[in-house]
Amino acid sequence: MASPSSPSPPDPESAGPDPVARGEGPSVPDPVDFQVRPYRPARWLPGPHAQTLGARMLRPSDGPASRRVRWDTPDGDFVDLDLGGPDTGAEDAPRVLLLHGLEGSSRRGYIRLLARELHARGLRTVALNFRSCSGEPNRKPRFYHSGDSDEIRWVVDRLRAQDPDAPLGAAGVSMGGNILLRYLSEPGAGVEGAVAISVPFDLSAGTAELEGRTTGRLYMRYFLGSLMEKVRQKEELLRGRVDMERLRRARNLREFDDALTAPLHGFGDAETYYREASSGPVLHRVGTPTLLLQARDDPFQPSGLLPEEAVARNHHLVAAFPGRGGHVGFVEGSSPLRPRFWAEAEAARFLAHVLGRDSA
């Protein structure tokens, strides 16, 4: 991990505190006594795409020590999880479930850095690989999708059964954040604190944003290529369940979701899937202390769709919406030789605070 540098002077564009919303409710006390530290974007990564791509290249490639376990699922499939924790004093430490983004895995730099930051604060981590994301195709035709809260519920319930006395938190990034927020909006969510970073709150609008811009289409082409490779690996399982010819003709994520994700997972079409799986419309139901970190210049989501009203009305939500940061970027520091990663650090600080492991 790169060594931290001394704080850089505030960028003129980001001087003063970040736009931070705290849901207070008209007469309900704020249950989360936490102040988000201001984000000061690295001057040498100007613009959302530089932040998005630069963060991916600059995050440390090596992760903390972990142990992989495989859990058989009730439907005859499996998921792989990476378990890790601090070197000492971890037996009764709180645990944090980590959820990666679209076509990511537990080996992504942002998941590994989250784990490292959490371990440094004395917390254990459980990094889930969504189905077919651990390096091995899953056994069933189904994949994963942006509204797959049932999978999260099953994992959380099993973690609870294994260690009922340990506090449990969760952190989701991008698609993983959307799934996490969907889960938190449902009755009986079993975590004490959560963080969601760079979330596509409106899946239809986010897909349209990618489709409508040249740079967005480049991101989309990357995701589509990765998804289609998995389709090829599972072609025999998929035959008879989806229209393979239509699927092969998919040229963007919306067409892919219309041909595979929606019909395979019980949605009528892509628009129905996007509507029913988006987290934005259900944020008012979240009853868990939750931190939202989202850049206004995120190229994966229109800035006008930030859930500021939902945050203002829900006293369980704390949010920071800085003007810059890109998608899962948020790089700070005076030099590319010594970058700092604001989102991962704030996520760990918040979770340690709400899970009783550290002071804010």
mmCIF file of C-alpha atoms in Angstrom:
data_model
loop_
_atom_site.group_PDB
_atom_site.id
_atom_site.type_symbol
_atom_site.label_atom_id
_atom_site.label_comp_id
_atom_site.label_asym_id
_atom_site.label_seq_id
_atom_site.Cartn_x
_atom_site.Cartn_y
_atom_site.Cartn_z
ATOM 1 C CA MET A 1 0.000 0.000 0.000
ATOM 2 C CA ALA A 2 1.345 3.412 -0.897
ATOM 3 C CA SER A 3 2.637 5.514 1.971
ATOM 4 C CA PRO A 4 0.366 8.408 2.961
ATOM 5 C CA SER A 5 1.608 11.895 2.249
ATOM 6 C CA SER A 6 0.973 15.113 4.088
ATOM 7 C CA PRO A 7 -2.384 16.647 3.175
ATOM 8 C CA SER A 8 -2.365 18.691 -0.006
ATOM 9 C CA PRO A 9 -3.668 22.266 0.094
ATOM 10 C CA PRO A 10 -7.404 22.496 -0.491
ATOM 11 C CA ASP A 11 -8.320 22.615 -4.165
ATOM 12 C CA PRO A 12 -10.039 25.930 -4.966
ATOM 13 C CA GLU A 13 -12.881 23.953 -6.506
ATOM 14 C CA SER A 14 -13.380 21.948 -3.322
ATOM 15 C CA ALA A 15 -12.499 24.480 -0.639
ATOM 16 C CA GLY A 16 -14.751 24.299 2.381
ATOM 17 C CA PRO A 17 -16.690 21.262 3.505
ATOM 18 C CA ASP A 18 -18.108 18.775 1.066
ATOM 19 C CA PRO A 19 -21.842 18.923 0.469
ATOM 20 C CA VAL A 20 -22.860 16.630 3.321
ATOM 21 C CA ALA A 21 -26.462 15.723 3.936
ATOM 22 C CA ARG A 22 -27.620 14.307 7.241
ATOM 23 C CA GLY A 23 -31.079 12.879 7.501
ATOM 24 C CA GLU A 24 -32.494 14.387 10.656
ATOM 25 C CA GLY A 25 -36.239 13.770 10.490
ATOM 26 C CA PRO A 26 -38.542 16.498 11.773
ATOM 27 C CA SER A 27 -38.418 15.398 15.426
ATOM 28 C CA VAL A 28 -36.192 12.314 15.531
ATOM 29 C CA PRO A 29 -32.639 12.612 16.925
ATOM 30 C CA ASP A 30 -29.776 11.707 14.627
ATOM 31 C CA PRO A 31 -28.671 8.184 15.634
ATOM 32 C CA VAL A 32 -25.293 8.493 13.926
ATOM 33 C CA ASP A 33 -22.884 10.950 15.510
ATOM 34 C CA PHE A 34 -20.452 10.980 12.607
ATOM 35 C CA GLN A 35 -18.899 13.768 10.573
ATOM 36 C CA VAL A 36 -17.604 12.913 7.105
ATOM 37 C CA ARG A 37 -14.156 14.311 6.466
ATOM 38 C CA PRO A 38 -13.965 16.653 3.450
ATOM 39 C CA TYR A 39 -12.784 15.146 0.188
ATOM 40 C CA ARG A 40 -9.922 17.014 -1.486
ATOM 41 C CA PRO A 41 -9.506 15.671 -5.033
ATOM 42 C CA ALA A 42 -6.009 15.122 -6.362
ATOM 43 C CA ARG A 43 -5.193 17.972 -8.743
ATOM 44 C CA TRP A 44 -3.211 15.635 -10.972
ATOM 45 C CA LEU A 45 -6.366 13.616 -11.760
ATOM 46 C CA PRO A 46 -8.669 16.264 -13.230
ATOM 47 C CA GLY A 47 -12.113 15.187 -14.349
ATOM 48 C CA PRO A 48 -14.339 12.202 -13.594
ATOM 49 C CA HIS A 49 -12.735 9.760 -16.012
ATOM 50 C CA ALA A 50 -9.227 10.482 -14.738
ATOM 51 C CA GLN A 51 -10.459 9.781 -11.208
ATOM 52 C CA THR A 52 -12.347 6.636 -12.261
ATOM 53 C CA LEU A 53 -9.514 5.087 -14.257
ATOM 54 C CA GLY A 54 -6.675 6.538 -12.201
ATOM 55 C CA ALA A 55 -8.006 5.026 -8.992
ATOM 56 C CA ARG A 56 -8.192 1.622 -10.626
ATOM 57 C CA MET A 57 -4.546 1.827 -11.679
ATOM 58 C CA LEU A 58 -3.238 3.357 -8.452
ATOM 59 C CA ARG A 59 -4.857 1.159 -5.831
ATOM 60 C CA PRO A 60 -2.455 -1.427 -4.407
ATOM 61 C CA SER A 61 -2.717 -4.725 -6.276
ATOM 62 C CA ASP A 62 -1.812 -6.820 -3.251
ATOM 63 C CA GLY A 63 -4.398 -7.419 -0.588
ATOM 64 C CA PRO A 64 -4.290 -8.429 3.050
ATOM 65 C CA ALA A 65 -4.073 -12.109 3.913
ATOM 66 C CA SER A 66 -7.360 -13.959 3.485
ATOM 67 C CA ARG A 67 -8.763 -17.459 3.465
ATOM 68 C CA ARG A 68 -11.209 -18.595 0.788
ATOM 69 C CA VAL A 69 -14.234 -20.652 1.750
ATOM 70 C CA ARG A 70 -16.995 -22.107 -0.398
ATOM 71 C CA TRP A 71 -20.587 -22.216 0.757
ATOM 72 C CA ASP A 72 -23.142 -24.433 -0.940
ATOM 73 C CA THR A 73 -26.369 -22.532 -1.547
ATOM 74 C CA PRO A 74 -29.894 -23.851 -0.917
ATOM 75 C CA ASP A 75 -30.561 -24.030 -4.677
ATOM 76 C CA GLY A 76 -27.672 -26.420 -5.354
ATOM 77 C CA ASP A 77 -25.118 -23.806 -6.355
ATOM 78 C CA PHE A 78 -22.182 -22.219 -4.503
ATOM 79 C CA VAL A 79 -20.615 -18.902 -3.580
ATOM 80 C CA ASP A 80 -16.976 -18.233 -2.684
ATOM 81 C CA LEU A 81 -16.021 -15.842 0.109
ATOM 82 C CA ASP A 82 -12.662 -14.485 1.278
ATOM 83 C CA LEU A 83 -12.290 -14.200 5.060
ATOM 84 C CA GLY A 84 -9.733 -11.893 6.646
ATOM 85 C CA GLY A 85 -8.973 -9.919 9.752
ATOM 86 C CA PRO A 86 -6.362 -8.157 11.855
ATOM 87 C CA ASP A 87 -3.377 -10.158 13.054
ATOM 88 C CA THR A 88 -4.370 -10.083 16.723
ATOM 89 C CA GLY A 89 -7.481 -9.669 18.815
ATOM 90 C CA ALA A 90 -9.870 -10.618 16.030
ATOM 91 C CA GLU A 91 -11.698 -13.570 17.556
ATOM 92 C CA ASP A 92 -14.654 -11.523 18.793
ATOM 93 C CA ALA A 93 -14.208 -8.500 16.511
ATOM 94 C CA PRO A 94 -17.079 -7.135 14.427
ATOM 95 C CA ARG A 95 -17.287 -8.420 10.881
ATOM 96 C CA VAL A 96 -18.007 -6.509 7.677
ATOM 97 C CA LEU A 97 -19.497 -8.099 4.565
ATOM 98 C CA LEU A 98 -17.919 -6.618 1.405
ATOM 99 C CA LEU A 99 -19.833 -6.552 -1.902
ATOM 100 C CA HIS A 100 -18.117 -5.815 -5.215
ATOM 101 C CA GLY A 101 -19.446 -4.148 -8.349
ATOM 102 C CA LEU A 102 -20.552 -5.358 -11.777
ATOM 103 C CA GLU A 103 -18.100 -7.957 -13.113
ATOM 104 C CA GLY A 104 -15.810 -7.385 -10.153
ATOM 105 C CA SER A 105 -14.684 -9.838 -7.498
ATOM 106 C CA SER A 106 -13.212 -10.016 -4.013
ATOM 107 C CA ARG A 107 -9.813 -9.423 -5.648
ATOM 108 C CA ARG A 108 -10.667 -5.949 -6.936
ATOM 109 C CA GLY A 109 -8.439 -3.183 -5.632
ATOM 110 C CA TYR A 110 -11.254 -1.315 -3.903
ATOM 111 C CA ILE A 111 -12.377 -4.455 -2.026
ATOM 112 C CA ARG A 112 -8.824 -5.266 -0.964
ATOM 113 C CA LEU A 113 -8.218 -1.705 0.158
ATOM 114 C CA LEU A 114 -11.490 -1.653 2.091
ATOM 115 C CA ALA A 115 -10.406 -4.871 3.805
ATOM 116 C CA ARG A 116 -7.001 -3.405 4.639
ATOM 117 C CA GLU A 117 -8.536 -0.247 6.113
ATOM 118 C CA LEU A 118 -11.037 -2.264 8.154
ATOM 119 C CA HIS A 119 -8.377 -4.652 9.459
ATOM 120 C CA ALA A 120 -6.304 -1.666 10.567
ATOM 121 C CA ARG A 121 -9.257 -0.623 12.733
ATOM 122 C CA GLY A 122 -9.628 -4.071 14.260
ATOM 123 C CA LEU A 123 -12.518 -5.402 12.166
ATOM 124 C CA ARG A 124 -12.801 -8.717 10.353
ATOM 125 C CA THR A 125 -13.967 -8.918 6.731
ATOM 126 C CA VAL A 126 -15.994 -11.329 4.614
ATOM 127 C CA ALA A 127 -15.662 -10.512 0.898
ATOM 128 C CA LEU A 128 -18.419 -12.163 -1.126
ATOM 129 C CA ASN A 129 -17.946 -13.136 -4.760
ATOM 130 C CA PHE A 130 -21.240 -12.980 -6.611
ATOM 131 C CA ARG A 131 -22.015 -16.083 -8.639
ATOM 132 C CA SER A 132 -19.505 -16.745 -11.445
ATOM 133 C CA CYS A 133 -17.270 -13.917 -10.171
ATOM 134 C CA SER A 134 -14.719 -15.948 -8.191
ATOM 135 C CA GLY A 135 -12.897 -17.306 -11.244
ATOM 136 C CA GLU A 136 -15.116 -20.367 -11.661
ATOM 137 C CA PRO A 137 -18.545 -20.515 -13.370
ATOM 138 C CA ASN A 138 -21.405 -21.321 -11.044
ATOM 139 C CA ARG A 139 -23.388 -24.531 -11.479
ATOM 140 C CA LYS A 140 -26.811 -23.082 -12.220
ATOM 141 C CA PRO A 141 -28.146 -21.087 -15.181
ATOM 142 C CA ARG A 142 -28.743 -18.014 -13.007
ATOM 143 C CA PHE A 143 -26.110 -15.304 -12.581
ATOM 144 C CA TYR A 144 -26.314 -12.327 -10.212
ATOM 145 C CA HIS A 145 -28.182 -9.068 -10.671
ATOM 146 C CA SER A 146 -28.496 -5.578 -9.222
ATOM 147 C CA GLY A 147 -31.525 -6.367 -7.075
ATOM 148 C CA ASP A 148 -30.342 -9.711 -5.695
ATOM 149 C CA SER A 149 -31.130 -8.943 -2.060
ATOM 150 C CA ASP A 150 -32.180 -12.550 -1.386
ATOM 151 C CA GLU A 151 -28.567 -13.645 -1.851
ATOM 152 C CA ILE A 152 -27.396 -11.020 0.645
ATOM 153 C CA ARG A 153 -30.067 -12.052 3.140
ATOM 154 C CA TRP A 154 -28.957 -15.686 2.957
ATOM 155 C CA VAL A 155 -25.280 -14.762 3.455
ATOM 156 C CA VAL A 156 -26.058 -12.393 6.350
ATOM 157 C CA ASP A 157 -28.281 -14.966 8.046
ATOM 158 C CA ARG A 158 -25.541 -17.582 7.793
ATOM 159 C CA LEU A 159 -22.928 -15.196 9.171
ATOM 160 C CA ARG A 160 -25.273 -14.391 12.044
ATOM 161 C CA ALA A 161 -25.810 -18.070 12.796
ATOM 162 C CA GLN A 162 -22.053 -18.722 12.808
ATOM 163 C CA ASP A 163 -21.201 -15.878 15.171
ATOM 164 C CA PRO A 164 -24.361 -14.483 16.782
ATOM 165 C CA ASP A 165 -22.560 -12.265 19.294
ATOM 166 C CA ALA A 166 -20.282 -10.401 16.865
ATOM 167 C CA PRO A 167 -21.582 -7.107 15.448
ATOM 168 C CA LEU A 168 -22.011 -7.235 11.672
ATOM 169 C CA GLY A 169 -21.721 -4.456 9.109
ATOM 170 C CA ALA A 170 -21.648 -4.302 5.323
ATOM 171 C CA ALA A 171 -20.097 -2.212 2.566
ATOM 172 C CA GLY A 172 -21.107 -2.306 -1.090
ATOM 173 C CA VAL A 173 -19.455 -0.660 -4.061
ATOM 174 C CA SER A 174 -21.304 0.368 -7.245
ATOM 175 C CA MET A 175 -23.687 -2.506 -8.081
ATOM 176 C CA GLY A 176 -22.832 -4.098 -4.727
ATOM 177 C CA GLY A 177 -23.952 -0.887 -3.045
ATOM 178 C CA ASN A 178 -27.257 -0.965 -4.899
ATOM 179 C CA ILE A 179 -27.919 -4.566 -3.839
ATOM 180 C CA LEU A 180 -26.980 -3.713 -0.265
ATOM 181 C CA LEU A 181 -29.379 -0.751 -0.146
ATOM 182 C CA ARG A 182 -32.184 -2.900 -1.549
ATOM 183 C CA TYR A 183 -31.516 -5.418 1.226
ATOM 184 C CA LEU A 184 -31.417 -2.707 3.898
ATOM 185 C CA SER A 185 -34.804 -1.403 2.737
ATOM 186 C CA GLU A 186 -36.456 -4.749 3.487
ATOM 187 C CA PRO A 187 -37.831 -5.855 6.873
ATOM 188 C CA GLY A 188 -35.426 -7.640 9.183
ATOM 189 C CA ALA A 189 -32.109 -6.456 7.724
ATOM 190 C CA GLY A 190 -29.458 -8.079 9.909
ATOM 191 C CA VAL A 191 -26.576 -5.598 9.947
ATOM 192 C CA GLU A 192 -25.836 -2.796 12.410
ATOM 193 C CA GLY A 193 -24.150 -0.411 9.984
ATOM 194 C CA ALA A 194 -23.528 -0.049 6.261
ATOM 195 C CA VAL A 195 -21.700 1.956 3.613
ATOM 196 C CA ALA A 196 -22.618 2.297 -0.071
ATOM 197 C CA ILE A 197 -20.119 3.850 -2.500
ATOM 198 C CA SER A 198 -20.793 5.125 -6.055
ATOM 199 C CA VAL A 199 -24.241 3.554 -6.286
ATOM 200 C CA PRO A 200 -26.370 3.489 -9.472
ATOM 201 C CA PHE A 201 -29.507 4.654 -7.637
ATOM 202 C CA ASP A 202 -31.516 4.661 -10.891
ATOM 203 C CA LEU A 203 -30.455 1.737 -13.083
ATOM 204 C CA SER A 204 -32.345 2.854 -16.183
ATOM 205 C CA ALA A 205 -30.970 6.397 -16.034
ATOM 206 C CA GLY A 206 -27.467 5.103 -15.336
ATOM 207 C CA THR A 207 -27.599 2.761 -18.314
ATOM 208 C CA ALA A 208 -28.867 5.598 -20.511
ATOM 209 C CA GLU A 209 -26.022 7.810 -19.262
ATOM 210 C CA LEU A 210 -23.480 5.203 -20.377
ATOM 211 C CA GLU A 211 -25.229 4.656 -23.710
ATOM 212 C CA GLY A 212 -25.418 8.370 -24.471
ATOM 213 C CA ARG A 213 -21.736 9.286 -24.217
ATOM 214 C CA THR A 214 -18.661 8.084 -26.091
ATOM 215 C CA THR A 215 -16.704 7.453 -22.904
ATOM 216 C CA GLY A 216 -19.718 5.733 -21.391
ATOM 217 C CA ARG A 217 -19.933 3.374 -24.333
ATOM 218 C CA LEU A 218 -16.292 2.423 -23.756
ATOM 219 C CA TYR A 219 -17.062 1.459 -20.154
ATOM 220 C CA MET A 220 -20.131 -0.423 -21.335
ATOM 221 C CA ARG A 221 -18.157 -2.329 -23.955
ATOM 222 C CA TYR A 222 -15.782 -3.533 -21.253
ATOM 223 C CA PHE A 223 -18.621 -4.813 -19.065
ATOM 224 C CA LEU A 224 -20.438 -6.400 -21.984
ATOM 225 C CA GLY A 225 -17.323 -8.247 -23.140
ATOM 226 C CA SER A 226 -16.800 -9.711 -19.678
ATOM 227 C CA LEU A 227 -20.447 -10.746 -19.358
ATOM 228 C CA MET A 228 -20.519 -12.360 -22.800
ATOM 229 C CA GLU A 229 -17.450 -14.437 -21.948
ATOM 230 C CA LYS A 230 -19.365 -15.879 -19.003
ATOM 231 C CA VAL A 231 -22.328 -16.557 -21.266
ATOM 232 C CA ARG A 232 -20.038 -18.574 -23.527
ATOM 233 C CA GLN A 233 -18.813 -20.579 -20.530
ATOM 234 C CA LYS A 234 -22.393 -21.386 -19.510
ATOM 235 C CA GLU A 235 -23.972 -21.737 -22.937
ATOM 236 C CA GLU A 236 -25.180 -25.306 -22.401
ATOM 237 C CA LEU A 237 -26.894 -24.351 -19.146
ATOM 238 C CA LEU A 238 -28.595 -21.367 -20.776
ATOM 239 C CA ARG A 239 -29.972 -23.106 -23.855
ATOM 240 C CA GLY A 240 -33.748 -23.296 -23.732
ATOM 241 C CA ARG A 241 -33.957 -20.694 -20.975
ATOM 242 C CA VAL A 242 -33.035 -17.587 -22.951
ATOM 243 C CA ASP A 243 -33.007 -16.666 -26.635
ATOM 244 C CA MET A 244 -29.329 -17.281 -27.410
ATOM 245 C CA GLU A 245 -29.446 -15.670 -30.852
ATOM 246 C CA ARG A 246 -30.970 -12.515 -29.425
ATOM 247 C CA LEU A 247 -28.401 -12.557 -26.638
ATOM 248 C CA ARG A 248 -25.507 -12.803 -29.087
ATOM 249 C CA ARG A 249 -26.833 -9.745 -30.921
ATOM 250 C CA ALA A 250 -26.765 -7.603 -27.751
ATOM 251 C CA ARG A 251 -24.680 -4.487 -28.376
ATOM 252 C CA ASN A 252 -25.149 -2.722 -25.056
ATOM 253 C CA LEU A 253 -26.068 -3.476 -21.449
ATOM 254 C CA ARG A 254 -29.753 -2.696 -21.939
ATOM 255 C CA GLU A 255 -30.028 -5.250 -24.753
ATOM 256 C CA PHE A 256 -28.072 -7.770 -22.677
ATOM 257 C CA ASP A 257 -30.350 -7.253 -19.679
ATOM 258 C CA ASP A 258 -33.417 -7.512 -21.907
ATOM 259 C CA ALA A 259 -32.195 -10.791 -23.407
ATOM 260 C CA LEU A 260 -30.682 -12.469 -20.327
ATOM 261 C CA THR A 261 -30.730 -10.736 -16.936
ATOM 262 C CA ALA A 262 -34.446 -9.939 -16.908
ATOM 263 C CA PRO A 263 -35.931 -13.222 -18.185
ATOM 264 C CA LEU A 264 -33.454 -15.413 -16.301
ATOM 265 C CA HIS A 265 -34.199 -13.767 -12.949
ATOM 266 C CA GLY A 266 -37.962 -13.320 -13.131
ATOM 267 C CA PHE A 267 -38.328 -9.817 -14.594
ATOM 268 C CA GLY A 268 -40.476 -9.177 -17.662
ATOM 269 C CA ASP A 269 -37.950 -7.024 -19.503
ATOM 270 C CA ALA A 270 -34.985 -4.738 -18.893
ATOM 271 C CA GLU A 271 -37.089 -1.722 -17.926
ATOM 272 C CA THR A 272 -39.055 -3.765 -15.390
ATOM 273 C CA TYR A 273 -35.784 -5.097 -13.992
ATOM 274 C CA TYR A 274 -34.301 -1.613 -13.711
ATOM 275 C CA ARG A 275 -37.415 -0.239 -12.037
ATOM 276 C CA GLU A 276 -37.772 -3.070 -9.517
ATOM 277 C CA ALA A 277 -34.049 -3.389 -8.716
ATOM 278 C CA SER A 278 -33.098 0.302 -8.344
ATOM 279 C CA SER A 279 -32.287 1.389 -4.806
ATOM 280 C CA GLY A 280 -33.191 5.072 -5.114
ATOM 281 C CA PRO A 281 -36.959 4.632 -4.707
ATOM 282 C CA VAL A 282 -36.602 2.572 -1.499
ATOM 283 C CA LEU A 283 -34.022 4.606 0.442
ATOM 284 C CA HIS A 284 -36.758 6.001 2.677
ATOM 285 C CA ARG A 285 -37.228 2.480 4.082
ATOM 286 C CA VAL A 286 -33.610 1.980 5.187
ATOM 287 C CA GLY A 287 -33.565 1.597 8.967
ATOM 288 C CA THR A 288 -29.845 0.890 9.457
ATOM 289 C CA PRO A 289 -27.192 3.589 10.056
ATOM 290 C CA THR A 290 -25.832 3.955 6.534
ATOM 291 C CA LEU A 291 -23.197 6.166 4.921
ATOM 292 C CA LEU A 292 -23.602 7.099 1.241
ATOM 293 C CA LEU A 293 -20.526 8.346 -0.661
ATOM 294 C CA GLN A 294 -21.252 9.592 -4.181
ATOM 295 C CA ALA A 295 -19.540 12.064 -6.528
ATOM 296 C CA ARG A 296 -21.690 14.542 -8.395
ATOM 297 C CA ASP A 297 -19.568 13.964 -11.498
ATOM 298 C CA ASP A 298 -19.950 10.155 -11.420
ATOM 299 C CA PRO A 299 -20.037 9.183 -15.129
ATOM 300 C CA PHE A 300 -22.258 6.183 -14.351
ATOM 301 C CA GLN A 301 -25.178 8.195 -12.943
ATOM 302 C CA PRO A 302 -26.739 11.591 -13.788
ATOM 303 C CA SER A 303 -25.891 14.092 -11.060
ATOM 304 C CA GLY A 304 -29.489 15.304 -10.911
ATOM 305 C CA LEU A 305 -30.572 11.943 -9.520
ATOM 306 C CA LEU A 306 -28.659 12.090 -6.247
ATOM 307 C CA PRO A 307 -31.050 11.065 -3.445
ATOM 308 C CA GLU A 308 -30.745 14.279 -1.466
ATOM 309 C CA GLU A 309 -34.415 14.430 -0.491
ATOM 310 C CA ALA A 310 -34.419 10.816 0.706
ATOM 311 C CA VAL A 311 -31.339 11.505 2.826
ATOM 312 C CA ALA A 312 -32.913 14.627 4.311
ATOM 313 C CA ARG A 313 -36.025 12.681 5.313
ATOM 314 C CA ASN A 314 -34.359 9.532 6.678
ATOM 315 C CA HIS A 315 -32.430 10.076 9.911
ATOM 316 C CA HIS A 316 -30.617 6.750 9.483
ATOM 317 C CA LEU A 317 -28.741 8.038 6.414
ATOM 318 C CA VAL A 318 -25.576 10.127 6.361
ATOM 319 C CA ALA A 319 -24.273 11.196 2.959
ATOM 320 C CA ALA A 320 -21.393 13.039 1.343
ATOM 321 C CA PHE A 321 -21.867 14.142 -2.272
ATOM 322 C CA PRO A 322 -18.633 15.948 -3.258
ATOM 323 C CA GLY A 323 -18.522 17.681 -6.608
ATOM 324 C CA ARG A 324 -15.696 15.520 -7.882
ATOM 325 C CA GLY A 325 -14.467 11.958 -7.516
ATOM 326 C CA GLY A 326 -15.709 10.024 -10.549
ATOM 327 C CA HIS A 327 -16.980 6.462 -10.175
ATOM 328 C CA VAL A 328 -15.268 4.587 -7.327
ATOM 329 C CA GLY A 329 -12.422 7.085 -7.636
ATOM 330 C CA PHE A 330 -12.017 9.627 -4.828
ATOM 331 C CA VAL A 331 -8.217 9.810 -5.059
ATOM 332 C CA GLU A 332 -6.466 12.387 -2.878
ATOM 333 C CA GLY A 333 -2.821 13.326 -2.343
ATOM 334 C CA SER A 334 -0.201 15.683 -3.692
ATOM 335 C CA SER A 335 1.505 13.147 -5.970
ATOM 336 C CA PRO A 336 0.659 9.965 -7.917
ATOM 337 C CA LEU A 337 3.538 8.381 -6.018
ATOM 338 C CA ARG A 338 1.666 8.846 -2.741
ATOM 339 C CA PRO A 339 -2.076 8.627 -3.422
ATOM 340 C CA ARG A 340 -4.714 8.409 -0.726
ATOM 341 C CA PHE A 341 -8.142 6.858 -1.147
ATOM 342 C CA TRP A 342 -10.828 8.861 0.625
ATOM 343 C CA ALA A 343 -13.856 6.581 0.144
ATOM 344 C CA GLU A 344 -12.246 3.445 1.541
ATOM 345 C CA ALA A 345 -10.822 5.353 4.513
ATOM 346 C CA GLU A 346 -14.146 7.035 5.350
ATOM 347 C CA ALA A 347 -16.050 3.772 4.931
ATOM 348 C CA ALA A 348 -13.776 2.018 7.423
ATOM 349 C CA ARG A 349 -13.913 4.937 9.846
ATOM 350 C CA PHE A 350 -17.720 4.986 9.750
ATOM 351 C CA LEU A 351 -18.118 1.233 10.179
ATOM 352 C CA ALA A 352 -15.630 1.102 13.046
ATOM 353 C CA HIS A 353 -17.607 3.903 14.683
ATOM 354 C CA VAL A 354 -21.100 2.418 14.350
ATOM 355 C CA LEU A 355 -19.926 -1.116 15.190
ATOM 356 C CA GLY A 356 -18.330 0.087 18.411
ATOM 357 C CA ARG A 357 -14.720 -0.645 17.492
ATOM 358 C CA ASP A 358 -13.394 2.882 17.293
ATOM 359 C CA SER A 359 -14.264 6.516 17.824
ATOM 360 C CA ALA A 360 -15.023 8.698 14.802
#
